[in-house]
Coordinates of C-alpha atoms in Angstrom, one line a residue:
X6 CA 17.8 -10.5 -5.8
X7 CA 21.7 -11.1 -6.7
X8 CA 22.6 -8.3 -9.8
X9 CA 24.7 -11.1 -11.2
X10 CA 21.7 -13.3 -11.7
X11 CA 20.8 -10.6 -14.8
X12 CA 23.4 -11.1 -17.2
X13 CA 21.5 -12.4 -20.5
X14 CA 21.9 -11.1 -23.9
X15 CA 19.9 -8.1 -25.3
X16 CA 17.1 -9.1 -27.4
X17 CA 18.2 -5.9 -29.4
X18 CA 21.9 -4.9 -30.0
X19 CA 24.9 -7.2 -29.2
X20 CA 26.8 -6.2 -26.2
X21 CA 30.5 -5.8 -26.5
X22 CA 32.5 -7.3 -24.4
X23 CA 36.7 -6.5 -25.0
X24 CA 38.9 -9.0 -23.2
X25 CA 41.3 -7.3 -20.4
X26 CA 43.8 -5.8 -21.5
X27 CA 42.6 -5.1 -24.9
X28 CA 40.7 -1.7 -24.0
X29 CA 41.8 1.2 -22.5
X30 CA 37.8 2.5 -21.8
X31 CA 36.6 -1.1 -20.8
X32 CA 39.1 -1.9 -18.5
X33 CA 38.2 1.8 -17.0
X34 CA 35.3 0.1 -16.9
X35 CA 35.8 -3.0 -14.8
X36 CA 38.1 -1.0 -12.8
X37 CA 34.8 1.0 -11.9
X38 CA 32.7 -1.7 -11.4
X39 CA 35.1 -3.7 -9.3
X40 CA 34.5 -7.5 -8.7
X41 CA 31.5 -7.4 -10.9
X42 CA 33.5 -6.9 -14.0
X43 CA 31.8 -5.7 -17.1
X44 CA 28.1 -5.8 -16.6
X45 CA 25.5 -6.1 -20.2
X46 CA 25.3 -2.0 -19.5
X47 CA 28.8 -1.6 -20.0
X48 CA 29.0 -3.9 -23.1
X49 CA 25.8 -2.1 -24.9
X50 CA 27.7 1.3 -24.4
X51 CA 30.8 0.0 -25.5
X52 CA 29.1 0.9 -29.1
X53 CA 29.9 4.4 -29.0
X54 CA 33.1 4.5 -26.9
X55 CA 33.1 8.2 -26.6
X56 CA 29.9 8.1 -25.1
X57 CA 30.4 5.1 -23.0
X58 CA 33.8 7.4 -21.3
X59 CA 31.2 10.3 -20.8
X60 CA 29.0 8.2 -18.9
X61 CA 31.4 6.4 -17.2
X62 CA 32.7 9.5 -15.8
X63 CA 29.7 11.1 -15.0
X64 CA 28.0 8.6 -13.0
X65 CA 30.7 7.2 -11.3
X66 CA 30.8 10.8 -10.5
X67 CA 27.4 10.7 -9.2
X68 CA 27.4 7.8 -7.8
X69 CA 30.8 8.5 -5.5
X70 CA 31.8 11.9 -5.5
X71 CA 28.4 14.0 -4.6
X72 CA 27.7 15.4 -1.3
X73 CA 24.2 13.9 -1.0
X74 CA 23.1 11.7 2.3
X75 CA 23.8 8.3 0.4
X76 CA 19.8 7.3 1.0
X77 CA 18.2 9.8 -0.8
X78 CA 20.4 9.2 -3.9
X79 CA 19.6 5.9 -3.9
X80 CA 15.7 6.4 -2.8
X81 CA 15.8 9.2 -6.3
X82 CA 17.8 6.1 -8.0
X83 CA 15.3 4.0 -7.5
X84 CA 12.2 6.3 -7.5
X85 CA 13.1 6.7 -11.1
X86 CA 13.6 3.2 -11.9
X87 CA 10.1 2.2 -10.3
X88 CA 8.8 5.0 -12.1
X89 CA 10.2 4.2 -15.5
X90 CA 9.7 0.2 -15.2
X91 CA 13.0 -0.4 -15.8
X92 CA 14.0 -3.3 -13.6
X93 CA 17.8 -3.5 -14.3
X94 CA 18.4 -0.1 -12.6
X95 CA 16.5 -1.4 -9.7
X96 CA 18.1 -4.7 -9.5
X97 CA 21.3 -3.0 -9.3
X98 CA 20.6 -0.3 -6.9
X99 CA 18.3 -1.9 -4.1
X100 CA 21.2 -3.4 -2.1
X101 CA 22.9 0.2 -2.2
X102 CA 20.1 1.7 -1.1
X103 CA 19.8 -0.9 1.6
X104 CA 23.9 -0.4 2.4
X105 CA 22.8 3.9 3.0
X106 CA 20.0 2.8 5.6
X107 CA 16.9 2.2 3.4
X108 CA 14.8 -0.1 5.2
X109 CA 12.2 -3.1 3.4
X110 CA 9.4 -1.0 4.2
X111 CA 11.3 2.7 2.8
X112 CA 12.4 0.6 -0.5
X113 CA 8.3 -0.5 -0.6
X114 CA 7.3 3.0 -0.4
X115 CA 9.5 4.2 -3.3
X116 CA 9.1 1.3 -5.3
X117 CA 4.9 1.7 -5.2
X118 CA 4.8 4.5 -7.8
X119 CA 0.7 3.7 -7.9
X120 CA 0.1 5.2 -4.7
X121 CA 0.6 8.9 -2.9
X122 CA 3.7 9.2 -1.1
X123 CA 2.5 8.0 2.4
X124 CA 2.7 11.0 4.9
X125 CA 6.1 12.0 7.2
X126 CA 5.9 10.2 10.2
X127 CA 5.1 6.8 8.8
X128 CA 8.0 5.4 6.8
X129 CA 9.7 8.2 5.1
X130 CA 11.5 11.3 6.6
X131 CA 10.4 14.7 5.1
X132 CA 13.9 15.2 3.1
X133 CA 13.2 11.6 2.1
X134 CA 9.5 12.6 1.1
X135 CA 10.5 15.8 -0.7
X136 CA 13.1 14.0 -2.9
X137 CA 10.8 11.7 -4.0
X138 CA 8.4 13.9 -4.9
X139 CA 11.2 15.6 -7.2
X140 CA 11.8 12.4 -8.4
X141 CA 8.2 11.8 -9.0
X142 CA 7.7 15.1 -10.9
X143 CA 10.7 15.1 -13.2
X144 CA 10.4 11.8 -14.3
X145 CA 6.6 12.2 -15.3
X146 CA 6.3 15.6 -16.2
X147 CA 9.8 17.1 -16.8
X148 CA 8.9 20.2 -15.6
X149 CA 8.7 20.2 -11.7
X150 CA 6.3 23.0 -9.5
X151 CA 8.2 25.7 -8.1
X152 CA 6.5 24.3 -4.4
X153 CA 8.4 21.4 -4.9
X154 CA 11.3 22.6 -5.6
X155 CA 11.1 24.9 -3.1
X156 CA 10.1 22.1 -0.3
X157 CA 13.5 19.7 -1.4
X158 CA 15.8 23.0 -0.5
X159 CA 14.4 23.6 2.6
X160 CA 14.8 20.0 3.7
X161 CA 18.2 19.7 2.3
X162 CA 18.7 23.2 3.9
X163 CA 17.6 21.6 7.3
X164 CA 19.9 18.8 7.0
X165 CA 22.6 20.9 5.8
X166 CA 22.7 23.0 9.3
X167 CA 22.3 19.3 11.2
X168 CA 25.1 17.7 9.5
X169 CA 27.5 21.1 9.3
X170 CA 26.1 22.8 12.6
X171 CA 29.7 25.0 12.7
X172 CA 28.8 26.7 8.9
X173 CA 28.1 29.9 8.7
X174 CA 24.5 31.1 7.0
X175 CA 26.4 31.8 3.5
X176 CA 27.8 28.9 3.3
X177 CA 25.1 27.0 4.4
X178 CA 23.1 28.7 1.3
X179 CA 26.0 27.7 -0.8
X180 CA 25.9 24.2 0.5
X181 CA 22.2 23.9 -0.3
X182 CA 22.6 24.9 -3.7
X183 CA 25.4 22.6 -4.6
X184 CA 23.0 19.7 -3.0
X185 CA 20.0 20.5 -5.1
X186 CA 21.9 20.8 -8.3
X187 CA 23.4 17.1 -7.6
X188 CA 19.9 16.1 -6.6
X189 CA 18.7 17.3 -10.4
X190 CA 21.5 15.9 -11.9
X191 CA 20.7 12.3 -10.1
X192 CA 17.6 12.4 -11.2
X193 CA 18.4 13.6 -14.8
X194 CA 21.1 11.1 -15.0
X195 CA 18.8 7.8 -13.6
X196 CA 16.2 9.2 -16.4
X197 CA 19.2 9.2 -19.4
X198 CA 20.3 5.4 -17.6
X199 CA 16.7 3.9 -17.7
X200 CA 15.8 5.0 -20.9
X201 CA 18.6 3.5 -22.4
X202 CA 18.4 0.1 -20.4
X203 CA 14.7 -0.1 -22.0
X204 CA 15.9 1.4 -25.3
X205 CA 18.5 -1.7 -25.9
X206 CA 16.9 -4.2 -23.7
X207 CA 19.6 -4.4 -21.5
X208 CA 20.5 -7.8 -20.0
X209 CA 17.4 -9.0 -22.1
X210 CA 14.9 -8.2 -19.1
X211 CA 13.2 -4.2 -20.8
X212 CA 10.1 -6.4 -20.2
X213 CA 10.3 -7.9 -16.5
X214 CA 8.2 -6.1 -13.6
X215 CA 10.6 -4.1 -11.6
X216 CA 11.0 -6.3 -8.2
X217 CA 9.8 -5.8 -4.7
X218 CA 11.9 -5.3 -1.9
X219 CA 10.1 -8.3 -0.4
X220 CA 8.5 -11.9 -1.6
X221 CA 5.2 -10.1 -3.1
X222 CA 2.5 -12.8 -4.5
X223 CA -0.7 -12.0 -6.3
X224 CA -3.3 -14.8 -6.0
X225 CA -6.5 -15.6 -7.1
X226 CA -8.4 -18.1 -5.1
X227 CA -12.0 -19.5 -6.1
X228 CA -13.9 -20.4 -3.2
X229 CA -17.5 -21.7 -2.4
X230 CA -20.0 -19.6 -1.3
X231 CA -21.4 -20.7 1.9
X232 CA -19.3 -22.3 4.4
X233 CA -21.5 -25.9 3.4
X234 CA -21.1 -25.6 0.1
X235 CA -18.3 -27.8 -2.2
X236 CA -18.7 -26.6 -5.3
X237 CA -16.3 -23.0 -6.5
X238 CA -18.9 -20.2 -7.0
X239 CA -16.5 -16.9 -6.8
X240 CA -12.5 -15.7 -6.8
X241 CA -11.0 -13.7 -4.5
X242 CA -8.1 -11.5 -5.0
X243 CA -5.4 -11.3 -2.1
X244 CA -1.8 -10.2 -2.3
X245 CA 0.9 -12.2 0.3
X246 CA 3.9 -9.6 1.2
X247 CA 6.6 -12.4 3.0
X248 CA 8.9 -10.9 4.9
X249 CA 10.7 -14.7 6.6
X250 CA 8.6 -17.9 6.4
X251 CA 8.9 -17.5 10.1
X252 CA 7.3 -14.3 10.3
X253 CA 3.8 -14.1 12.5
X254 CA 0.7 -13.1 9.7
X255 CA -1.7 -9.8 9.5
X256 CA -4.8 -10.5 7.5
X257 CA -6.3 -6.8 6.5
X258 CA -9.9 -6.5 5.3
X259 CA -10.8 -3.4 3.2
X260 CA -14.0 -1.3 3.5
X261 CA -17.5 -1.4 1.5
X262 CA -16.2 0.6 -1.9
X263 CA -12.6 0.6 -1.9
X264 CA -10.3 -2.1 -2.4
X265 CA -7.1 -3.8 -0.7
X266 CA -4.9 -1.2 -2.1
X267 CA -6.7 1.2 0.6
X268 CA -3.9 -0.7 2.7
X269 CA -1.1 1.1 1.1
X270 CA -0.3 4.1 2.9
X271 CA 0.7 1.8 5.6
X272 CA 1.9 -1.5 4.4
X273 CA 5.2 -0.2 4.4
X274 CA 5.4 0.2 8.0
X275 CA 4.4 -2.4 8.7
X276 CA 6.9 -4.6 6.7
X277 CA 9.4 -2.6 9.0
X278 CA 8.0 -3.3 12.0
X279 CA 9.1 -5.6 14.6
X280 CA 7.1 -8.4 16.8
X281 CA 7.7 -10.0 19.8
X282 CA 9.7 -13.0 18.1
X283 CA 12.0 -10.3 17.0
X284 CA 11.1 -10.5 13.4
X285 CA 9.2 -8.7 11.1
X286 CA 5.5 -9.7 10.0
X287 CA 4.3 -11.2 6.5
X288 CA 0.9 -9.4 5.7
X289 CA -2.0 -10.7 3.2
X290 CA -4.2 -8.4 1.7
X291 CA -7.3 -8.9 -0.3
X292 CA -10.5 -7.3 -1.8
X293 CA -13.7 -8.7 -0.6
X294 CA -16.1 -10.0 -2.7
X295 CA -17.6 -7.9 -5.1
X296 CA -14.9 -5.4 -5.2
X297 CA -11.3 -4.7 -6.9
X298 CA -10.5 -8.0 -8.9
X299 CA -12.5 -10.1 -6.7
X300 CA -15.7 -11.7 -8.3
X301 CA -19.5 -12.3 -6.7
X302 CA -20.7 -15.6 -6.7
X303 CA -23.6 -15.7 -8.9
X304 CA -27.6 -15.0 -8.0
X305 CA -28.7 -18.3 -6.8
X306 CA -32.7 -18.9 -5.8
X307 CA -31.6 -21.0 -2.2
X308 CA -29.7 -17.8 -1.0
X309 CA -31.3 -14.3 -1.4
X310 CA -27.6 -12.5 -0.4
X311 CA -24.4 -12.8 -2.3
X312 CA -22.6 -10.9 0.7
X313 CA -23.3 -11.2 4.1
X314 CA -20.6 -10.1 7.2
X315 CA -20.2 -13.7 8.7
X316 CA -20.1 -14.7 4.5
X317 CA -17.0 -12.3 4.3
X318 CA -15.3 -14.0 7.6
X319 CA -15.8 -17.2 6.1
X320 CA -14.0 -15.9 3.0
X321 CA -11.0 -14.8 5.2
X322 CA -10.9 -18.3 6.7
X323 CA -10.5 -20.3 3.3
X324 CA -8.1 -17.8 2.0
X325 CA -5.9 -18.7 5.3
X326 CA -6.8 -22.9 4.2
X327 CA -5.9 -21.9 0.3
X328 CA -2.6 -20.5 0.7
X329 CA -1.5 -22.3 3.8
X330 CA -0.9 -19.8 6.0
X331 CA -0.2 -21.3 9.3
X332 CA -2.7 -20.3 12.2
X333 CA -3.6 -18.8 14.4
X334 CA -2.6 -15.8 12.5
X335 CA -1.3 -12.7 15.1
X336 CA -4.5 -10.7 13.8
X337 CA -7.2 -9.8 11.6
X338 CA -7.4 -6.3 10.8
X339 CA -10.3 -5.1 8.9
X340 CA -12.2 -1.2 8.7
X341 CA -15.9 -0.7 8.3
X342 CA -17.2 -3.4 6.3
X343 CA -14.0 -5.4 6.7
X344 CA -14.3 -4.4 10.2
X345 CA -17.5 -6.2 11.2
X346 CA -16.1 -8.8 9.0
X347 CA -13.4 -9.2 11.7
X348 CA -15.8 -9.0 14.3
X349 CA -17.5 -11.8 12.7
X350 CA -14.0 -13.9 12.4
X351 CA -14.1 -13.9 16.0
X352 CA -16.9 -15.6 17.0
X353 CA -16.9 -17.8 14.3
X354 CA -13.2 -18.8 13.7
X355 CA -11.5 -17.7 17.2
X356 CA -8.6 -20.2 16.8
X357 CA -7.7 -19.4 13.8
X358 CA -6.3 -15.9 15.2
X359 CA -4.7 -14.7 18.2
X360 CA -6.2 -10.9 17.7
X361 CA -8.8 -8.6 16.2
X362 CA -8.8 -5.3 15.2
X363 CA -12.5 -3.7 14.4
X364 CA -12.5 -0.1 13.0
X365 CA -15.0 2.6 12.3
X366 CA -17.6 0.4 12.4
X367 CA -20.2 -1.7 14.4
X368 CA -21.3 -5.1 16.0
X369 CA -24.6 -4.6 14.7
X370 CA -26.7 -2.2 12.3
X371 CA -26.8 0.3 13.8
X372 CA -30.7 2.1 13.8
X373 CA -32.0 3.7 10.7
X374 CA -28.8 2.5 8.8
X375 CA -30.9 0.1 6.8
X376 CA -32.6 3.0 4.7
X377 CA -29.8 5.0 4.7
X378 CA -28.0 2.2 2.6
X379 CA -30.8 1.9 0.3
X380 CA -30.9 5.8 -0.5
X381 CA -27.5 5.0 -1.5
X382 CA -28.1 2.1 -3.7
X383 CA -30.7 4.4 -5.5
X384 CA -28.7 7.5 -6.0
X385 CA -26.3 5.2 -7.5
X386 CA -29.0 3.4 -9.7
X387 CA -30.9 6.4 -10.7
X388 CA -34.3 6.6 -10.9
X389 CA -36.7 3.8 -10.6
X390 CA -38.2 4.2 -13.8
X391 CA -34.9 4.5 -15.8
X392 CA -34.3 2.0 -18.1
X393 CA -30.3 2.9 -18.2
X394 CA -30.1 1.6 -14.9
X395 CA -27.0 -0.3 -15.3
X396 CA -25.4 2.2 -17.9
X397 CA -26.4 4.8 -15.3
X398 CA -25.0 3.2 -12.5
X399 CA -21.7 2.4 -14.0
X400 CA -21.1 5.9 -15.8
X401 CA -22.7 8.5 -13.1
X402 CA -24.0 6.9 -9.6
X403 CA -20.5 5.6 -8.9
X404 CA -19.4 9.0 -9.5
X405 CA -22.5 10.7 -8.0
X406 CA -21.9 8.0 -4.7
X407 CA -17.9 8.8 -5.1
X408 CA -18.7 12.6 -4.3
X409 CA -20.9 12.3 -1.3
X410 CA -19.3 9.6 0.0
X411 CA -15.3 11.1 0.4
X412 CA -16.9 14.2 2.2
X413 CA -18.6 12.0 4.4
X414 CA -15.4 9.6 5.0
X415 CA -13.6 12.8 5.4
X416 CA -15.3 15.3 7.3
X417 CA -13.8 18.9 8.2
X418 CA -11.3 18.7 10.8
X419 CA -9.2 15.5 8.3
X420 CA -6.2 16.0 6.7
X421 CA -7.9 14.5 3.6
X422 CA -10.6 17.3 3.8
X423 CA -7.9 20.6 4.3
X424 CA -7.1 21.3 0.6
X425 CA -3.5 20.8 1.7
X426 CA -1.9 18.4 -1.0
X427 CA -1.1 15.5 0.7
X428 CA -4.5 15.4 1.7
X429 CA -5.9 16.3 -1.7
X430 CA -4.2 13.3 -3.0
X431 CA -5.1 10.7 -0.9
X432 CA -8.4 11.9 -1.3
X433 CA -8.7 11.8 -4.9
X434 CA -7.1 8.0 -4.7
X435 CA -9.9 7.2 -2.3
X436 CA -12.4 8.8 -4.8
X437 CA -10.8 6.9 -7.5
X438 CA -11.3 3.3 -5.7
X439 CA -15.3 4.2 -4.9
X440 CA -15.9 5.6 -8.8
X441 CA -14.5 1.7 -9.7
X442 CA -16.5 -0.5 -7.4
X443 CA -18.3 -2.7 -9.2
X444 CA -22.1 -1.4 -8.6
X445 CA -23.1 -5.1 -7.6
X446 CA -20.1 -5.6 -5.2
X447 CA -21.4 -2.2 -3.6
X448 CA -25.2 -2.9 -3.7
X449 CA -24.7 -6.3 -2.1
X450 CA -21.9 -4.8 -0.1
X451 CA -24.1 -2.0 1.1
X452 CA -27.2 -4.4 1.9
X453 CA -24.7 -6.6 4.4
X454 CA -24.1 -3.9 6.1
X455 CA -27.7 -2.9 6.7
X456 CA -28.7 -5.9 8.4
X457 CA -26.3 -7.8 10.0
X458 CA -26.1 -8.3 14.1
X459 CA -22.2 -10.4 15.0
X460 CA -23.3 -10.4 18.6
X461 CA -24.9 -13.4 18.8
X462 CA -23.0 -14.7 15.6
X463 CA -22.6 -18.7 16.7
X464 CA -19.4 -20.8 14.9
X465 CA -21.5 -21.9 12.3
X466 CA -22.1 -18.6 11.2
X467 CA -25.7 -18.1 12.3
X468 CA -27.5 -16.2 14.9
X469 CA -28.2 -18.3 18.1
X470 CA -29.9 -17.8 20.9
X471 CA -26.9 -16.2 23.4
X472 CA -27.3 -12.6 22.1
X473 CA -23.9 -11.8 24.0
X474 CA -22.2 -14.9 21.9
X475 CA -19.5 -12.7 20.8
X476 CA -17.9 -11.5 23.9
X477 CA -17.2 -15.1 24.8
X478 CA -14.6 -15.2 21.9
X479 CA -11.0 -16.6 23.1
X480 CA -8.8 -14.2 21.4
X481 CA -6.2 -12.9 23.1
X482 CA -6.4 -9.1 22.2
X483 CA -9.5 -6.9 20.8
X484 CA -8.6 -3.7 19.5
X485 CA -11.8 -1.4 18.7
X486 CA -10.4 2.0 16.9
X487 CA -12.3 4.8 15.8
X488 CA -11.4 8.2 14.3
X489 CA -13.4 10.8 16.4
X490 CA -14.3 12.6 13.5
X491 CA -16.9 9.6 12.3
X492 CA -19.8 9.9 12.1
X493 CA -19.4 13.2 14.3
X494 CA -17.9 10.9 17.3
X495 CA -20.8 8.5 17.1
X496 CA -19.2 5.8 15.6
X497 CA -16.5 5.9 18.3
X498 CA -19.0 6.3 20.9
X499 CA -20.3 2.8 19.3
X500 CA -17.1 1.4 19.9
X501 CA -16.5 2.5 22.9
X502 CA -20.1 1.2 24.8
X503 CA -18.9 -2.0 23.2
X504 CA -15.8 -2.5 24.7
X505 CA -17.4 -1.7 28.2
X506 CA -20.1 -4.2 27.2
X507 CA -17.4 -6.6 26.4
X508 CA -15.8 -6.4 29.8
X509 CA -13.0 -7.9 29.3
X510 CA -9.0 -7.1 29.8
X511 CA -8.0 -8.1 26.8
X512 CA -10.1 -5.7 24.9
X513 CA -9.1 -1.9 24.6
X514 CA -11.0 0.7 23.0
X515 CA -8.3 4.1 20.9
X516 CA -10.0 7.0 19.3
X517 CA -7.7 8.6 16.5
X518 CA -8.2 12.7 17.2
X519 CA -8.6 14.5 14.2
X520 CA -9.4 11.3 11.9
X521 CA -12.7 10.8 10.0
X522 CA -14.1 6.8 8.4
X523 CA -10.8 5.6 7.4
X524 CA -7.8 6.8 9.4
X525 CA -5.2 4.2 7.9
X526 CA -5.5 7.2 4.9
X527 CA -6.2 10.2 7.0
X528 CA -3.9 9.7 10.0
X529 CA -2.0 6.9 8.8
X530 CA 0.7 7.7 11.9
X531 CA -1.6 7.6 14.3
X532 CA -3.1 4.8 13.4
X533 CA 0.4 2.8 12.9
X534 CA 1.5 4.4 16.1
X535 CA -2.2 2.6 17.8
X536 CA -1.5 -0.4 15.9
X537 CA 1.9 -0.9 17.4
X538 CA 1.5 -0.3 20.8
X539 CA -1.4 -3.1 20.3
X540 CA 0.6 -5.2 19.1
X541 CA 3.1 -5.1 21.1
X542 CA 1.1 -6.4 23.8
X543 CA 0.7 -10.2 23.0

């Protein structure tokens, strides 16, 4: 997105705009600004000229004369302007930060304000991570922890003695010092600089969505319910990310209780990362029935279930058919519930993708899962003989369900269950997505998942008589991952006795060590790192 395509009036104040020649301070100005020339920032200072020669000088002071790496400026630049909705700053800053090395998925990370900073040895670097977590704190609370602070000096500190090696200790103090107070004052200075694009509506644009470093779509699709059926009975909510047109396609499928935002820890790599046509991949995300923004179709008397696994496959397929996504798709990657989903995909829509990826979950209910699901469906709906059932599902079984659930997802041994921060907050955004299922999504969710059986899943989406239907599938590559903390290694061990039974070269079985239900959250490296090698295979 070209800066000069933003040049429009403000809604709110006249910009002044002196010819050349004519003004001492604007002429300072364009001389500053180079081929661009005035920009509607320049000509809403121009009010005060005083004030406009202060902040001329002080950012171009910033923006050229500090001793900052030249990506974490911009990544604190931009941080801020995500942060503060203030498109403008963004508009004019991405392509800088792209000219100091950000990358598309680096510029995705900053720009998602929504989610916790993914962990170091995804996307970001650690002095990368630490500055935006100044960023983060500043911005929205002023007042930043002493932890913080202290984090961004020892990264700077460590960069410091890898960039200087010859300094002496003193002076590398000194140096550190001088590179946190023009860290502050970046930050301070974006703050002052957003706040007054919004405050006079610079360019006329205060109320346009900051932009995404890639082509990023929200769509809502109404499909049929059954793969027979004509008629539109519920919507589905999916998100495209484009990186080229020519770009191969991942399809992720979220888990019972959570949403496609679960995704987000690793989209960014993702955007980064490279296939074997030499180009990056476009991604579509969505939330399955019944959960996020996406609808249930309605009770119906000729179909008892609302949501059934090979139901969800179907709804991946007519996604692909709304949106014209070409196929076969490089792979479907789904967890748990979008996990069997996948498995599902395969035997029923094999040419539509050229890989699956099943994790943390099973080809078939596994024993004595069926009551365990309906426990759940009563803690959340209270007792039988409530009549606040809905009122008390909505306001405390969610939240009751939310607080044995996370544990459960994250057992002892996960990053998301060590009371270190990073951890803590990926917890508490996984809590966040369970407490705001909608409690029919989960109770028809939750009933799919207790009785379902994808082995002898036939193309039309029924059982038929080969009970080993699924391991004739076609794809080209079957990735079964499991954290070994699920389930206390059972889950895995699931996984794994299917793969043998599956026999087949072109299906390999990882276990993520040290991860629990969903390790795209609690070892999102790992799990890229798994992903990758895949990947890179076919």
């Amino acid at each position: 997105m070209s800066p000069s395509e933003f040049t429009g009036p403000s809604r709110i104040v006249a910009g002044r705009y002196p010819a050349p020649g004519t003004d001492s301070l604007a002429d300072a100005m364009r001389e500053r600004r180079g081929a661009r020339g005035l920009t509607p920032l320049d000509a809403n200072l121009l009010h005060i000229p005083l004030i406009a020669s202060g902040y001329n000088t002080m950012l171009g002071a910033i923006r050229t004369k500090g001793k900052l790496p030249g990506d974490i400026r911009e990544a604190m630049i931009l941080r801020v302007g995500a942060i503060n909705h203030a498109a403008f700053e963004w508009i004019h800053h991405e392509n800088v930060g792209r000219e100091e090395g950000l990358t598309t998925g680096q510029l995705y990370a900053i720009r998602d304000a929504k989610t916790p900073l993914p962990p170091v040895g995804t996307i970001l670097s650690s002095l990368q991570i630490a500055a935006l977590a100044y960023a983060d704190h500043s911005t929205r609370d002023v007042r930043v922890p002493m932890p913080v602070i202290q984090e961004l000096k020892q990264q700077l500190k460590a960069w410091a003695i890898t960039s200087s090696p010859s300094l002496a200790d003193e002076d590398i103090n000194i140096k550190v010092d001088d590179l946190y107070v023009e860290a502050v004052m970046v930050v301070a200075a974006y703050n002052l600089v957003s706040r007054f694009l919004l405050g006079t509506d610079v360019a006329g644009i205060s109320d346009m969505e900051v932009p995404w470093p890639v082509e990023r779509r929200e769509h809502f699709i109404v499909l049929p319910s059954f793969p027979s059926a004509s008629a539109p009975t519920h919507t589905i909510h999916a998100v495209t990310l484009i990186t080229s047109p020519s770009a191969p396609w991942l399809v992720f499928a979220n888990s019972l209780l959570t949403d496609w935002s679960m995704w987000s820890f690793v989209i960014p790599y993702f955007l980064d990362l490279q296939s074997s046509e030499n180009t990056t991949y476009n991604i579509l995300l969505h939330s399955q029935r019944g959960h996020g923004l996406s609808t249930l179709p309605p009770k119906s008397e000729l179909h008892e279930r609302r949501t059934t696994i090979p139901l969800l496959a179907t709804d991946i397929a007519n996604i692909l058919d709304a949106l014209s996504i070409p196929t076969p798709v490089r792979a479907i990657i789904g967890v748990s519930q979008g996990g069997a989903a996948a498995l599902a995909f395969a035997a029923m829509y094999v040419d539509k993708t050229r890989g699956i990826v099943a994790c943390d979950t099973a080809a078939r209910t596994p024993a004595g899962n069926k009551e365990a699901w309906e426990e759940r469906i009563r803690l959340v709906r209270g007792p039988e003989d409530s009549v606040l059932s809905n009122e008390y599902a909505k306001d405390t079984g969610m939240g009751k369900l939310a607080k044995t659930t996370v544990p459960r997802w994250f057992p002892p041994g996960s990053l998301c269950s060590s009371g270190v921060a990073e951890g803590d907050k990926q917890a508490r955004s996984v809590e966040e997505m369970v407490m705001r299922t909608d409690v029919d999504g989960f109770v028809e969710g939750a009933r799919a998942l207790g009785d379902y059986d994808v082995l002898g899943l036939s193309p039309a989406g029924v059982a038929s008589s080969d009970n080993e239907a699924l391991f004739k599938t076609s794809a080209e590559r079957i990735l079964l991952l499991a954290g070994s903390l699920d389930g206390g290694g059972k889950v895995g061990k699931g996984l794994q006795d299917l793969s043998t039974k599956w026999n087949s070269p072109s299906t390999t079985f990882v276990e993520i060590e040290g991860a629990g239900h969903l390790p795209m959250i609690d070892s999102p490296a790992k799990f890229c790192d798994a992903l990758k090698q895949w990947l890179g295979t076919f």
